[in-house]
Amino acid sequence: MAHRYQELAQEFIHNIEKGLYQPGDKLPGIRTLSTDRGLSMITAVSAYRRLEEQGYVEARQRSGYFVKLRPVIRKLKLVKSAELPAPCLVTGQEMILAMSKAVSDPDCIKLGSAVPGPSFFPIQIVHKALVKATQHMQRLAGYEQPAGAPELRIQIARRMAMQGYLADADNIIVTNGGQEALSLALRAVTQPGDLVAVESPTFYGLLQIIKSLGLKVIEIPTHPENGISLDALQLAAEHWDIKACIVIPNFNNPQGFTMSDERKLALIRLLSERKISIIEDDTYGDLGYNQSRPASLVSLAPHADILYCNTFSKSMSPDLRIGWVTSRFHKNALELLKFSSNVATSSVTQLAVASVLESGKYERHLRKVRLEYQVAVDRMVIKLCQLLPDECHITVPKGGFLLWLQLPEHIDSNLLANAALKKGISIAPGQLFSPTQKYRNYVRLSCARTWDARMDYAIKTLADLIRFADSSVA
Ligand SMILES: Cc1ncc(COP(=O)(O)O)c(C=O)c1O
């Protein structure tokens, strides 16, 4: 549960964003606020401090708190989706190697890959849990069960139950991260040569898996606020034999949107009627800034053919490589595929994650880190809006830590990424997010870094590269 001051701050943010308070307006005084709401003065002060931290208000000496002039956020233009999409193969993607090399370079400012900086992870807690897990000596001397350590599967099932889906622990397959969960899910419902539908733009790791499995792909236009176009998907499903559709409905990578429950249900209906398996990637679902977690597809339709994938890589530690996939209908196929891929995921890491979950420390960490992500995203959005030229547009997510930027038409984001790398900054060029290298003038930025002078330098340098684009980036 959030503290009262956080709820109060959130309420003011909502009202400021709705225009109830305009820039320059004075907010109620501390004493008035605490008397009217029956709160302590400390709570009222903490709420205002939080608003100040996030750039919504400013304190004026002896006058109180005033709404600040926030830069106008130019939102992304909306895509048109009337045309019939056509199947294709995944090509390009060479830039991924340069980006992954940058991740291990300590001098590089990493805005490209979606890997949060160390301060966003509960490293001490994970370390202690790992040490404890190595004491299970007997487990170290054998293979773990292919489906995963029962201790962890029970903890995952409990978490999913809290989020509205009564998962059977026996149906959960623990995987080496989310990447393996997606790969097993795809292999369980397709054969090489089959056609799968993806959001466009979509997470490039997914495109890599599709390519490595010899699948064909069809890109469905995806709205930066509403999610996958149901009209375009329906049109595609009427023309092509689509075996599976993969979506990231909550705090989408890269666009940041969350689909409404109504649209999630319509999507499930559309695909279920045509017997198309749904692969749901809920990697960022726990990272919303609001109190209530958005519903997963599987919690809205527990009896539909949904293969639900998730990972602890963004919320606990990417290095543990712990994810999972659960499905009512494909459990046996998934278990066999896991066994034939790598027998089982290491028990030490599984037991460590299980004990972090059981201790309640994970939930406490999530409560803290969600707010930290929100502050980091807000800060980056404000900075970008101040520095980027007017033709740039930006998504503003309500969870996670990714931003999707549309740049002026003449910018080639592959060239921009190369030019930025030379200055010690990594970004993810838009071409990576499409099997046909669409999104030439888009980039994805990760905000999950502690803000310091290096971040100021990185954003200023990027903005200069875009603003004064020469032949190296255009
Ligand atoms: C949407 C999405 N799915 C899956 C993954 C892969 O997760 P993992 O690092 O656990 O393999 C990522 C990682 O960036 C992601 O953003």
XYZ file of C-alpha atoms and ligand atoms in Angstrom:
490
model
C 0.000 0.000 0.000
C 1.189 3.512 -0.768
C 1.623 6.000 2.072
C -1.053 8.640 2.562
C 1.292 11.398 1.386
C 1.917 9.508 -1.873
C -1.816 9.166 -2.465
C -2.291 12.866 -1.766
C 0.533 13.779 -4.157
C -1.009 11.514 -6.800
C -4.379 13.209 -6.329
C -2.803 16.634 -6.908
C -0.941 15.356 -9.990
C -4.235 14.093 -11.375
C -5.915 17.440 -10.733
C -3.007 19.424 -12.192
C -2.954 17.244 -15.292
C -6.713 17.604 -15.695
C -6.257 21.404 -15.575
C -8.054 21.890 -12.248
C -4.972 23.746 -11.105
C -3.234 25.896 -13.706
C 0.438 26.925 -13.793
C 0.908 29.742 -11.278
C -2.063 28.691 -9.086
C -1.445 28.512 -5.358
C -2.166 25.166 -3.705
C -3.936 25.056 -0.305
C -1.659 25.952 2.615
C -0.180 23.170 4.753
C -2.354 23.992 7.775
C -5.557 24.253 5.721
C -4.808 21.012 3.913
C -4.127 19.094 7.102
C -7.241 20.455 8.869
C -9.560 19.946 5.873
C -8.356 16.420 5.209
C -7.780 15.353 8.809
C -4.078 14.676 8.090
C -0.949 15.426 10.007
C 1.075 18.459 8.886
C 3.976 16.081 8.131
C 1.800 14.214 5.617
C 0.808 17.438 3.884
C 4.420 18.653 3.733
C 5.633 15.273 2.421
C 3.006 15.329 -0.334
C 4.094 18.807 -1.457
C 7.759 17.823 -1.274
C 6.985 14.898 -3.544
C 5.205 17.163 -6.025
C 8.176 19.495 -5.910
C 10.590 16.608 -6.550
C 8.586 15.598 -9.589
C 8.576 19.095 -11.030
C 4.857 19.810 -10.563
C 5.071 22.567 -7.961
C 7.545 25.055 -6.575
C 7.836 26.420 -3.064
C 7.957 30.205 -2.837
C 9.435 31.670 0.328
C 6.767 32.418 2.936
C 4.057 32.168 0.245
C 3.441 28.436 -0.060
C 3.393 26.015 -2.969
C 2.545 27.020 -6.556
C 1.869 24.954 -9.669
C 4.885 25.124 -11.944
C 4.837 25.757 -15.640
C 5.513 22.279 -17.039
C 6.780 21.971 -20.580
C 4.084 20.957 -23.002
C 4.517 17.306 -23.802
C 4.119 16.743 -27.481
C 2.496 13.362 -27.706
C 3.168 10.889 -30.474
C 1.096 11.143 -33.626
C -1.364 8.335 -34.029
C -0.877 5.554 -36.585
C -3.365 4.782 -39.334
C -4.401 1.151 -39.491
C -6.798 0.663 -42.385
C -4.405 -1.155 -44.739
C -4.063 -4.932 -44.861
C -0.701 -5.889 -43.307
C 1.363 -8.529 -45.147
C 3.584 -11.358 -43.784
C 7.373 -10.952 -43.906
C 10.615 -12.322 -42.454
C 12.625 -10.622 -39.717
C 15.641 -8.810 -41.190
C 18.191 -6.217 -40.048
C 18.749 -6.001 -36.282
C 22.589 -5.789 -36.507
C 22.566 -2.795 -34.167
C 21.596 -5.095 -31.251
C 25.190 -6.335 -30.935
C 26.588 -2.817 -30.621
C 23.957 -2.066 -27.990
C 24.652 -5.196 -25.960
C 28.403 -4.482 -26.048
C 27.653 -1.001 -24.706
C 25.829 -2.573 -21.726
C 29.075 -4.066 -20.418
C 31.141 -0.906 -21.030
C 31.286 0.944 -17.667
C 32.034 4.261 -19.401
C 28.981 4.166 -21.648
C 25.812 6.015 -20.590
C 23.229 3.345 -21.240
C 19.939 4.710 -22.466
C 19.537 1.989 -25.096
C 18.878 -1.384 -23.533
C 15.989 -1.783 -21.101
C 18.284 -2.682 -18.212
C 17.793 -0.476 -15.142
C 20.855 0.865 -13.296
C 21.934 -1.057 -10.143
C 20.208 1.354 -7.732
C 16.799 0.154 -9.003
C 17.385 -3.431 -7.840
C 17.231 -4.903 -4.299
C 20.803 -6.172 -4.641
C 21.514 -6.663 -0.901
C 18.339 -8.665 -0.437
C 19.078 -10.825 -3.491
C 22.657 -11.364 -2.349
C 21.555 -12.601 1.091
C 18.936 -14.881 -0.469
C 21.527 -16.365 -2.839
C 23.911 -17.123 0.026
C 21.078 -18.833 1.901
C 20.045 -20.795 -1.198
C 23.518 -22.320 -1.610
C 22.997 -24.097 1.722
C 20.605 -26.541 0.045
C 23.558 -28.863 -0.656
C 21.497 -31.808 -1.845
C 19.815 -29.686 -4.489
C 23.261 -28.650 -5.788
C 24.150 -32.276 -6.415
C 21.314 -32.934 -8.853
C 19.142 -31.465 -11.607
C 16.152 -29.351 -10.687
C 12.756 -30.507 -12.014
C 12.285 -29.268 -15.623
C 9.177 -27.288 -14.633
C 11.069 -25.557 -11.826
C 11.542 -25.620 -8.055
C 8.180 -26.239 -6.349
C 8.994 -23.548 -3.759
C 9.233 -20.904 -6.487
C 6.249 -22.108 -8.488
C 4.090 -21.839 -5.356
C 5.283 -18.279 -4.702
C 4.622 -17.287 -8.316
C 1.154 -18.883 -8.194
C 0.391 -16.898 -5.006
C 1.470 -13.643 -6.624
C -0.616 -14.333 -9.693
C -3.610 -15.150 -7.462
C -3.221 -11.769 -5.750
C -3.350 -10.226 -9.215
C -6.605 -11.925 -10.090
C -5.567 -15.166 -11.812
C -5.823 -18.465 -9.952
C -2.754 -20.071 -11.471
C -2.127 -23.725 -10.729
C 1.501 -24.033 -9.514
C 1.697 -27.264 -11.553
C 1.066 -25.281 -14.739
C 3.949 -22.884 -14.143
C 7.224 -23.526 -15.964
C 10.204 -21.587 -14.607
C 12.478 -20.338 -17.391
C 15.849 -18.683 -17.914
C 14.368 -15.194 -17.999
C 11.532 -13.754 -20.040
C 13.346 -14.387 -23.289
C 13.185 -18.156 -22.759
C 9.554 -17.939 -21.601
C 8.619 -16.266 -24.916
C 10.686 -18.724 -26.907
C 9.067 -21.785 -25.264
C 5.609 -20.265 -25.663
C 6.168 -19.689 -29.377
C 7.612 -23.160 -29.891
C 4.654 -24.735 -28.072
C 2.105 -23.326 -30.534
C 3.977 -22.992 -33.862
C 6.104 -24.927 -36.353
C 8.897 -23.379 -38.477
C 7.331 -21.493 -41.406
C 4.155 -20.595 -39.459
C 2.912 -17.028 -39.275
C 2.678 -15.023 -36.040
C 1.214 -11.555 -35.497
C 3.086 -8.930 -33.489
C 2.456 -5.362 -32.406
C 4.275 -2.800 -34.519
C 6.538 -1.459 -33.102
C 7.470 -4.346 -30.819
C 10.242 -5.488 -28.463
C 13.246 -6.477 -30.605
C 14.121 -9.514 -28.421
C 10.860 -11.011 -29.563
C 11.771 -10.447 -33.212
C 15.076 -12.216 -32.566
C 13.244 -15.284 -31.249
C 10.830 -15.280 -34.189
C 13.770 -15.145 -36.585
C 15.683 -17.929 -34.837
C 12.608 -20.204 -34.916
C 12.169 -19.738 -38.689
C 8.732 -18.130 -38.274
C 7.108 -15.546 -40.505
C 5.726 -12.426 -38.948
C 2.944 -9.973 -39.633
C 3.184 -6.481 -38.181
C -0.063 -5.097 -36.791
C -0.155 -1.283 -36.454
C -0.223 -0.368 -32.783
C -1.586 2.864 -31.387
C 0.738 4.640 -28.909
C -2.097 5.035 -26.400
C -4.669 2.290 -27.120
C -2.480 -0.615 -28.197
C -2.755 -3.074 -31.069
C -5.256 -2.114 -33.780
C -8.141 -4.573 -33.518
C -9.399 -3.610 -37.000
C -6.035 -4.316 -38.614
C -5.679 -7.566 -36.650
C -9.131 -8.710 -37.726
C -8.356 -7.891 -41.350
C -5.068 -9.802 -41.143
C -6.713 -12.802 -39.454
C -9.342 -12.951 -42.232
C -6.641 -13.095 -44.920
C -3.824 -15.081 -43.373
C -3.467 -18.259 -41.335
C -2.087 -16.731 -38.142
C -1.083 -19.271 -35.490
C -0.304 -16.950 -32.589
C -0.454 -13.296 -31.644
C 2.077 -11.852 -29.190
C 1.198 -8.747 -27.219
C 2.630 -6.648 -24.394
C -0.616 -5.073 -23.141
C 0.696 -3.498 -19.896
C 3.299 -0.694 -20.012
C 4.242 -1.820 -23.463
C 7.816 -2.017 -24.713
C 8.557 0.285 -26.530
C 5.448 2.531 -26.548
C 4.552 2.479 -22.852
C 0.747 2.262 -23.268
C -1.597 0.047 -21.267
C -4.639 -1.314 -23.090
C -8.002 -0.717 -21.419
C -9.791 -3.790 -20.020
C -12.467 -3.317 -22.655
C -9.937 -3.508 -25.486
C -8.111 -6.399 -23.820
C -11.383 -8.348 -23.731
C -12.158 -7.471 -27.360
C -8.681 -8.680 -28.357
C -9.150 -11.983 -26.525
C -12.572 -12.450 -28.149
C -11.225 -11.717 -31.636
C -8.351 -14.186 -31.320
C -10.231 -16.906 -29.431
C -13.016 -16.991 -32.063
C -10.361 -17.696 -34.711
C -8.461 -20.208 -32.550
C -5.321 -18.089 -32.574
C -3.141 -18.661 -29.473
C -2.369 -15.549 -27.456
C 1.111 -15.045 -26.039
C 0.978 -12.386 -23.341
C 4.224 -10.714 -22.264
C 3.592 -9.006 -18.899
C 7.215 -8.039 -18.163
C 6.372 -4.506 -16.982
C 2.933 -5.219 -15.418
C 4.193 -4.805 -11.828
C 5.839 -1.456 -12.541
C 2.814 0.863 -12.773
C 2.886 4.228 -10.998
C -0.710 3.914 -9.851
C -2.059 2.028 -6.879
C -3.900 -0.628 -8.833
C -2.070 -3.054 -11.072
C -3.476 -3.290 -14.607
C -5.209 -6.604 -15.335
C -3.387 -9.249 -17.310
C -5.212 -10.843 -20.233
C -5.059 -14.182 -18.454
C -6.805 -12.759 -15.363
C -9.584 -11.340 -17.559
C -10.100 -14.614 -19.461
C -8.708 -17.548 -17.441
C -10.204 -20.129 -19.815
C -8.836 -18.668 -23.056
C -5.813 -20.090 -24.901
C -3.302 -17.669 -23.376
C 0.364 -18.419 -22.707
C 1.341 -15.911 -20.049
C 5.056 -14.932 -19.830
C 6.810 -12.844 -17.198
C 10.264 -12.262 -15.690
C 11.950 -10.869 -12.571
C 14.618 -9.198 -14.727
C 13.192 -5.669 -14.428
C 12.172 -5.807 -10.799
C 14.595 -8.074 -8.904
C 17.730 -8.825 -10.942
C 18.367 -9.488 -14.647
C 21.371 -11.636 -13.795
C 19.314 -14.238 -11.935
C 17.722 -15.143 -15.287
C 14.401 -16.137 -13.735
C 11.168 -15.875 -15.668
C 8.129 -18.081 -16.153
C 5.432 -19.144 -18.553
C 2.058 -20.539 -17.601
C -0.685 -21.974 -19.745
C -3.796 -24.011 -19.087
C -3.584 -25.874 -22.390
C 0.104 -26.227 -23.279
C 1.710 -27.229 -19.984
C 3.010 -30.619 -21.178
C 4.431 -29.216 -24.422
C 6.112 -26.383 -22.504
C 7.626 -28.738 -19.937
C 9.008 -31.040 -22.630
C 10.434 -28.097 -24.572
C 12.073 -26.753 -21.411
C 13.616 -30.159 -20.711
C 14.938 -30.537 -24.258
C 16.348 -26.983 -24.260
C 18.436 -27.036 -21.078
C 16.919 -29.633 -18.665
C 16.022 -27.078 -15.980
C 16.855 -23.658 -14.594
C 19.442 -23.701 -11.774
C 17.863 -24.402 -8.374
C 20.054 -21.893 -6.486
C 18.641 -18.863 -8.270
C 15.102 -20.263 -8.105
C 15.311 -20.831 -4.343
C 16.764 -17.347 -3.855
C 13.863 -15.745 -5.758
C 11.359 -17.911 -3.854
C 12.714 -16.737 -0.507
C 12.731 -13.050 -1.553
C 9.089 -13.411 -2.603
C 8.115 -15.275 0.575
C 9.775 -12.715 2.856
C 7.517 -9.893 1.609
C 10.618 -7.868 0.761
C 9.879 -8.027 -2.970
C 6.514 -6.344 -2.525
C 8.124 -3.639 -0.374
C 10.827 -3.133 -2.985
C 8.201 -2.817 -5.734
C 6.359 -0.110 -3.815
C 9.559 1.898 -3.603
C 10.923 1.309 -7.076
C 7.691 2.155 -8.895
C 7.902 5.685 -7.514
C 11.579 5.883 -8.393
C 10.778 4.901 -11.978
C 8.067 7.532 -12.127
C 10.456 10.230 -10.907
C 13.129 9.084 -13.397
C 10.663 9.101 -16.317
C 9.204 12.484 -15.389
C 12.627 13.988 -15.121
C 13.717 12.697 -18.496
C 10.461 13.825 -20.167
C 10.832 17.331 -18.770
C 14.467 17.518 -19.855
C 13.705 16.214 -23.355
C 10.800 18.613 -23.788
C 13.089 21.496 -22.861
C 15.892 20.513 -25.231
C 14.426 18.747 -28.260
C 13.208 20.614 -31.345
C 9.464 21.128 -31.780
C 9.034 18.408 -34.416
C 9.828 15.719 -31.819
C 7.031 13.759 -30.179
C 7.161 11.580 -27.127
C 5.096 8.933 -25.340
C 4.385 9.444 -21.651
C 3.990 6.050 -19.939
C 2.114 5.376 -16.699
C 4.464 2.565 -15.737
C 7.876 1.085 -16.505
C 10.794 3.241 -17.552
C 10.823 3.406 -21.357
C 10.180 6.363 -23.662
C 9.480 6.177 -27.396
C 10.473 9.267 -29.321
C 9.510 10.347 -32.795
C 12.269 12.500 -34.309
C 12.181 14.860 -37.295
C 11.625 12.949 -40.581
C 15.147 13.494 -41.910
C 16.884 11.760 -38.979
C 18.067 8.167 -39.453
C 18.087 6.647 -35.966
C 20.685 3.978 -36.867
C 23.088 6.773 -37.839
C 22.061 8.736 -34.751
C 22.780 5.686 -32.537
C 26.241 5.321 -34.085
C 27.013 9.017 -33.652
C 25.789 8.860 -30.012
C 27.913 5.744 -29.312
C 30.993 7.662 -30.450
C 30.171 10.182 -27.713
C 29.743 7.421 -25.111
C 25.921 7.194 -25.149
C 23.862 4.179 -26.213
C 20.279 4.503 -27.494
C 17.964 2.001 -29.176
C 17.246 2.983 -32.798
C 13.648 2.603 -33.993
C 14.543 0.220 -36.842
C 15.174 -2.541 -34.272
C 11.522 -2.575 -33.283
C 10.205 -3.707 -36.656
C 11.017 -6.793 -38.764
C 11.111 -4.522 -41.813
C 13.069 -1.689 -40.183
C 10.198 0.760 -40.037
C 10.527 3.562 -37.478
C 13.626 5.013 -39.125
C 13.136 8.311 -37.288
C 12.237 6.879 -33.867
C 14.312 5.929 -30.824
C 13.600 4.209 -27.524
C 15.232 5.599 -24.398
C 15.494 3.929 -21.031
C 15.082 6.351 -18.103
C 16.095 3.918 -15.341
C 19.365 5.616 -14.397
C 20.298 7.700 -11.399
C 20.259 11.310 -12.556
C 23.713 12.890 -12.440
C 25.973 15.160 -14.485
C 26.551 12.327 -16.982
C 22.819 12.109 -17.653
C 22.660 15.873 -18.189
C 25.529 15.520 -20.659
C 23.861 12.574 -22.436
C 20.511 14.288 -22.964
C 22.103 17.556 -24.021
C 24.431 15.737 -26.464
C 21.559 13.732 -27.947
C 19.438 16.848 -28.317
C 22.353 18.627 -30.058
C 22.862 15.687 -32.437
C 19.174 15.863 -33.355
C 18.919 19.635 -33.466
C 22.029 20.210 -35.541
C 21.657 17.041 -37.622
C 24.365 16.809 -40.282
C 25.235 14.013 -42.717
C 26.337 11.776 -39.805
C 22.767 11.345 -38.563
C 20.546 12.378 -41.481
C 8.907 -6.848 -23.146
C 10.041 -7.716 -22.742
N 9.890 -9.043 -22.737
C 10.876 -9.867 -22.392
C 12.117 -9.392 -22.025
C 13.219 -10.348 -21.715
O 13.363 -10.526 -20.351
P 14.650 -11.258 -19.743
O 15.721 -10.241 -19.624
O 14.174 -11.787 -18.444
O 15.026 -12.385 -20.669
C 12.340 -8.011 -22.025
C 13.666 -7.457 -21.693
O 13.998 -6.341 -22.019
C 11.276 -7.152 -22.389
O 11.431 -5.818 -22.412
